Tab-separated table of C-alpha atoms in Angstrom:
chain	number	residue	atom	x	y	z
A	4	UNK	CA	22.001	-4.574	-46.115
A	5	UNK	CA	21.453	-8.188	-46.631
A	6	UNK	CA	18.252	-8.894	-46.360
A	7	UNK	CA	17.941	-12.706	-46.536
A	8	UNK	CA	20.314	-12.471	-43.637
A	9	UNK	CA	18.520	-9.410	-41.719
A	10	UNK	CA	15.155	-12.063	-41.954
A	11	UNK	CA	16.992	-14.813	-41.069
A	12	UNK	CA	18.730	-13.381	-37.974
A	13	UNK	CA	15.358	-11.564	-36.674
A	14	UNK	CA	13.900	-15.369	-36.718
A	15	UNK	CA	16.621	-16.108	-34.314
A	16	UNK	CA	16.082	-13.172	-32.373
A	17	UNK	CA	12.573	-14.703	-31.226
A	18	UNK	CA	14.437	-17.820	-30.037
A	19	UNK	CA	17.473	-16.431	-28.209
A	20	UNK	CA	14.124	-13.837	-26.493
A	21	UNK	CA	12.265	-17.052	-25.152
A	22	UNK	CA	14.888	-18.720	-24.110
A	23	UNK	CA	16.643	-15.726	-22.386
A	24	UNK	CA	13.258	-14.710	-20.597
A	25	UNK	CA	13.014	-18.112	-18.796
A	26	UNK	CA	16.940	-17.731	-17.864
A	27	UNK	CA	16.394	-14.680	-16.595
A	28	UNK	CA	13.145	-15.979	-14.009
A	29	UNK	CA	15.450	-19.093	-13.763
A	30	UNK	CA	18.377	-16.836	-12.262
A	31	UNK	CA	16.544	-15.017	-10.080
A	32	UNK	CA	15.046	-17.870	-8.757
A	33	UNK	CA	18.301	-19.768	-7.934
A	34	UNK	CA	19.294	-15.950	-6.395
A	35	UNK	CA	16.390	-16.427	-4.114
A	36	UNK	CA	17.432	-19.530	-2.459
A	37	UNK	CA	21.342	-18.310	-2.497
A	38	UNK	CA	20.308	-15.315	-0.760
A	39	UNK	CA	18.368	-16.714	1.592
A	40	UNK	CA	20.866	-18.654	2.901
A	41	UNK	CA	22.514	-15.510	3.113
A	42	UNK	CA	20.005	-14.692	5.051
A	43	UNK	CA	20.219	-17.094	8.094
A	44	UNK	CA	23.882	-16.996	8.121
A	45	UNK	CA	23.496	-13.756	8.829
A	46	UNK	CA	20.561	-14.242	11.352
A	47	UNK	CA	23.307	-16.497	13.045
A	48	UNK	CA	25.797	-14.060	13.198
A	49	UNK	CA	23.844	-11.464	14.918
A	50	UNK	CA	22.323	-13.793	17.224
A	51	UNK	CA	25.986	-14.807	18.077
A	52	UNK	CA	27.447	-11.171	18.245
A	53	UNK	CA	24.506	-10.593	20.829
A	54	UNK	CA	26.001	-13.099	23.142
A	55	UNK	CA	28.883	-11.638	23.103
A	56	UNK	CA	27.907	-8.983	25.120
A	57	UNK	CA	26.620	-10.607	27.871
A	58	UNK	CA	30.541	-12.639	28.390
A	59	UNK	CA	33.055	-12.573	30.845
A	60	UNK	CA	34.958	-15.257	30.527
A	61	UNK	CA	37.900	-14.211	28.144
A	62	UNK	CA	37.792	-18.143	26.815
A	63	UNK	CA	34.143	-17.877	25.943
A	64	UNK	CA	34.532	-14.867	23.822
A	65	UNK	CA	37.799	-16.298	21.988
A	66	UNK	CA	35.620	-18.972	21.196
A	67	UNK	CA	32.501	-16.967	20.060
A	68	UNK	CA	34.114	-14.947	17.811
A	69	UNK	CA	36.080	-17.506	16.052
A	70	UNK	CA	32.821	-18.511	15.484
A	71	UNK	CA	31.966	-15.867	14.211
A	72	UNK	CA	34.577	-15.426	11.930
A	73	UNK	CA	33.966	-19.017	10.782
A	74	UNK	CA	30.459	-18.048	9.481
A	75	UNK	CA	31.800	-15.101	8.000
A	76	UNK	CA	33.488	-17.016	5.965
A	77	UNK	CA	30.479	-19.393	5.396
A	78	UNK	CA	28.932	-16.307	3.639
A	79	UNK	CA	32.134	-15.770	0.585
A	80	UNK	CA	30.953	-18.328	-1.464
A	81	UNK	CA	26.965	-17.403	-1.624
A	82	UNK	CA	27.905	-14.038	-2.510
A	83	UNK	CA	30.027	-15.386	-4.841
A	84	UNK	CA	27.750	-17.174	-6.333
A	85	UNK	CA	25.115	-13.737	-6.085
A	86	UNK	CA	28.014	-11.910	-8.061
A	87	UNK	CA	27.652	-15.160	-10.760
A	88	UNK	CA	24.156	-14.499	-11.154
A	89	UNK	CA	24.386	-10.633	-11.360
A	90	UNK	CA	26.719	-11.282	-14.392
A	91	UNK	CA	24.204	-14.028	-15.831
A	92	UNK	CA	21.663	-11.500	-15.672
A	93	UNK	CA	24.396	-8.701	-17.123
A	94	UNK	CA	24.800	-10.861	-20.309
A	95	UNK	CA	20.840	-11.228	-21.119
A	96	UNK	CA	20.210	-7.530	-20.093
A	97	UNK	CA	23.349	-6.891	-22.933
A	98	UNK	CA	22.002	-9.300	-25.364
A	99	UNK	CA	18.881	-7.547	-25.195
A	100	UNK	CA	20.400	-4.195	-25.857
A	101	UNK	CA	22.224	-6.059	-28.977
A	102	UNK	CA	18.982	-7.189	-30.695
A	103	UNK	CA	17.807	-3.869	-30.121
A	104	UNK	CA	19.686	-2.100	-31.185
A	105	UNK	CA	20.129	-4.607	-34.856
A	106	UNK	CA	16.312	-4.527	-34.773
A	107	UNK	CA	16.509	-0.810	-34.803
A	108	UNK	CA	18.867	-0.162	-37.856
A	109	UNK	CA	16.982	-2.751	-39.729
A	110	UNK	CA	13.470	-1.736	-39.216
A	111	UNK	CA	13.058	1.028	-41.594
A	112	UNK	CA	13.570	-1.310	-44.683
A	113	UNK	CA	9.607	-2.205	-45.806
A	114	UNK	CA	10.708	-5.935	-46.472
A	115	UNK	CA	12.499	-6.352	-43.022
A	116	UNK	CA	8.969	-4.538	-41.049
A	117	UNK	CA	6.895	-6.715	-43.298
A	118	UNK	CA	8.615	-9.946	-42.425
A	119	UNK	CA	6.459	-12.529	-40.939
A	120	UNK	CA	8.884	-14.248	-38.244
A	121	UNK	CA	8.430	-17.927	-38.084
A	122	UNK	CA	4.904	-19.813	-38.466
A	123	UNK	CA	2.710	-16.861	-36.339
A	124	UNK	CA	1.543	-14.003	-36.500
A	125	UNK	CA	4.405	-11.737	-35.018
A	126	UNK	CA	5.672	-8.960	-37.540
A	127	UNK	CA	9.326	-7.438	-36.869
A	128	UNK	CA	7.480	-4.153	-35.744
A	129	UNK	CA	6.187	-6.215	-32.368
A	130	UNK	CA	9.313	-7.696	-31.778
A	131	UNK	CA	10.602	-4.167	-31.854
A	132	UNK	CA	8.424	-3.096	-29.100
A	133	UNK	CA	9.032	-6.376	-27.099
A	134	UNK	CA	12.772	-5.636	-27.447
A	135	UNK	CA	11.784	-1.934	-26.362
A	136	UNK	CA	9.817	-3.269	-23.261
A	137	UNK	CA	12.319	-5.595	-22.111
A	138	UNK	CA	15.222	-3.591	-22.661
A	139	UNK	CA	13.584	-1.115	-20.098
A	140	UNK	CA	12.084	-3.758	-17.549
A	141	UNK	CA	15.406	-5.558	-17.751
A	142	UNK	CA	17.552	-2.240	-16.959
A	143	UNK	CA	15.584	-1.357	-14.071
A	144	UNK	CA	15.740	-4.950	-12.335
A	145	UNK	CA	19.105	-5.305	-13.100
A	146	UNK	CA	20.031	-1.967	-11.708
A	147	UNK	CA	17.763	-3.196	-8.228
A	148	UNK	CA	19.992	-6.417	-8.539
A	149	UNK	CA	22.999	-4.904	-8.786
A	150	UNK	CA	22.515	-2.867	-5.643
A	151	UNK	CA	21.504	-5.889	-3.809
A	152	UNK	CA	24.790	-7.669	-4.814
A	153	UNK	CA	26.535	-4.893	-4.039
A	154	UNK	CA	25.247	-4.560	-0.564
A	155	UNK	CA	25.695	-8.462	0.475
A	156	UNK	CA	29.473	-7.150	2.087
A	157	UNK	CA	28.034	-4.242	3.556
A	158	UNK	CA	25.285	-5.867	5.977
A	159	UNK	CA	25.200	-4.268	10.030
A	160	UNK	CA	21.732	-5.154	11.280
A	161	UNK	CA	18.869	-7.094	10.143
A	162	UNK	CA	17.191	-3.694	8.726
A	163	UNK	CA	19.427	-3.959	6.324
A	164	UNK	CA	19.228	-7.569	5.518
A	165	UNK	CA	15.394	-7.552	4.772
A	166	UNK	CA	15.786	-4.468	2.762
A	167	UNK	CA	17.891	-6.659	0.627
A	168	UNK	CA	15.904	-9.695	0.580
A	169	UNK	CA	12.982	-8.197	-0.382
A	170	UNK	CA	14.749	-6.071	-2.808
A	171	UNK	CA	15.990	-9.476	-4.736
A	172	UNK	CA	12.612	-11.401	-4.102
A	173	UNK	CA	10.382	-8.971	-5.420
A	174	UNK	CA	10.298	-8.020	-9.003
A	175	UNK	CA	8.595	-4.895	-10.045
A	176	UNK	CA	9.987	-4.475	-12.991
A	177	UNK	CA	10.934	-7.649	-14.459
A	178	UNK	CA	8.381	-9.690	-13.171
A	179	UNK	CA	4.324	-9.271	-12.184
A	180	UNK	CA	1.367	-9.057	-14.287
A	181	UNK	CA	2.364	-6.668	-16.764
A	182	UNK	CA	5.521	-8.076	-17.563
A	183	UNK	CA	3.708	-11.747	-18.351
A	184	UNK	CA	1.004	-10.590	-19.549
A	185	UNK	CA	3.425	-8.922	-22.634
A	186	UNK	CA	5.620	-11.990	-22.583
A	187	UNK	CA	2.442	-14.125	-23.170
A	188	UNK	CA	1.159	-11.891	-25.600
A	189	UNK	CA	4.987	-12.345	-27.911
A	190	UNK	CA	4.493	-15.962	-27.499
A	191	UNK	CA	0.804	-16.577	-28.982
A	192	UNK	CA	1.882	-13.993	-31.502
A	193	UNK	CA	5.329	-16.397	-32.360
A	194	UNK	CA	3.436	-19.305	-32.039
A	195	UNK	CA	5.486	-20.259	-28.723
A	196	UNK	CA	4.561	-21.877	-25.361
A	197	UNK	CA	4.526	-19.726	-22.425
A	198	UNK	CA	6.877	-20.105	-19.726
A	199	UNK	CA	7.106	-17.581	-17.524
């Protein structure tokens, strides 16, 4: 093992964490406003299909469902767009996994667990643990994000569209107090601003 290298790539791994941390709140952010538009094209179509059972007039309920079918269509590209984000969160879930797993084979060399990464006080042991944490929290939300995605084709009532809402609003796992509390406590430790 290359050493010199090992060091050098670890440094980097602090970087590529930061910066893929604030992606990650940055996607699920821009997944909040996507799906809530979602959301009230949706709340339009029910309110429509509702009408539709109080017709008679053959004409009226050509017209209302073309309508219909014209908002269904509204609705392709935001879920589009919600698979985009799923895979944006897929690659820094994966990346994760990656450092991880390098981390991993490299820590059990005394020079690589004894490297002090960049200017601070963070040791390749913490980063370890970080990776460990995140790996987990990031599994979990992705696998709650994934189910939401899934779901956007599948929506009959507006039971079902709050259960997803609130599913992709509401972090548990990668989000809350714990989860910035440990981010904050990587970046005093690296000597980096906090952002989320």
């Amino acid at each position: 093992m290359n050493v010199i290298k090992a060091k050098w790539e670890i440094d980097g791994m602090v970087k590529k964490v930061h910066k893929e941390a604030e992606q990650w709140q940055q996607i699920i952010q821009r997944g909040r406003v996507t799906i809530g538009h979602i959301a009230t094209v949706n709340a339009r179509i029910f309110a429509t299909e509702n009408l539709l059972n109080n017709m008679d007039k053959r004409r009226e309920l050509r017209s209302t469902e073309k309508r219909i079918q014209q908002m269904f269509y509204r609705l392709e590209q935001p879920i589009e767009t919600m698979r985009k984000h799923l895979e944006q969160l897929t690659r820094i879930r994966d990346s994760t996994v990656r450092m991880l797993s390098r981390l991993s084979l490299w820590i059990d060399d005394e020079l690589v667990a004894d490297h002090r990464i960049t200017a601070g006080k963070l040791k390749a042991p913490k980063l370890l643990e970080l990776l460990r944490f995140l790996r987990e929290r990031y599994d979990a939300e992705w696998e709650v994000k994934e189910m939401v995605v899934n779901g956007l084709n599948h929506i009959i009532n507006s039971y079902d569209l709050e259960i997803l809402v609130e599913a992709w609003c509401s972090c548990p796992h990668a989000g809350g107090h714990q989860f910035t509390q440990k981010l904050s406590e990587f970046y005093d430790s690296a000597g980096r601003r906090r952002s989320v």
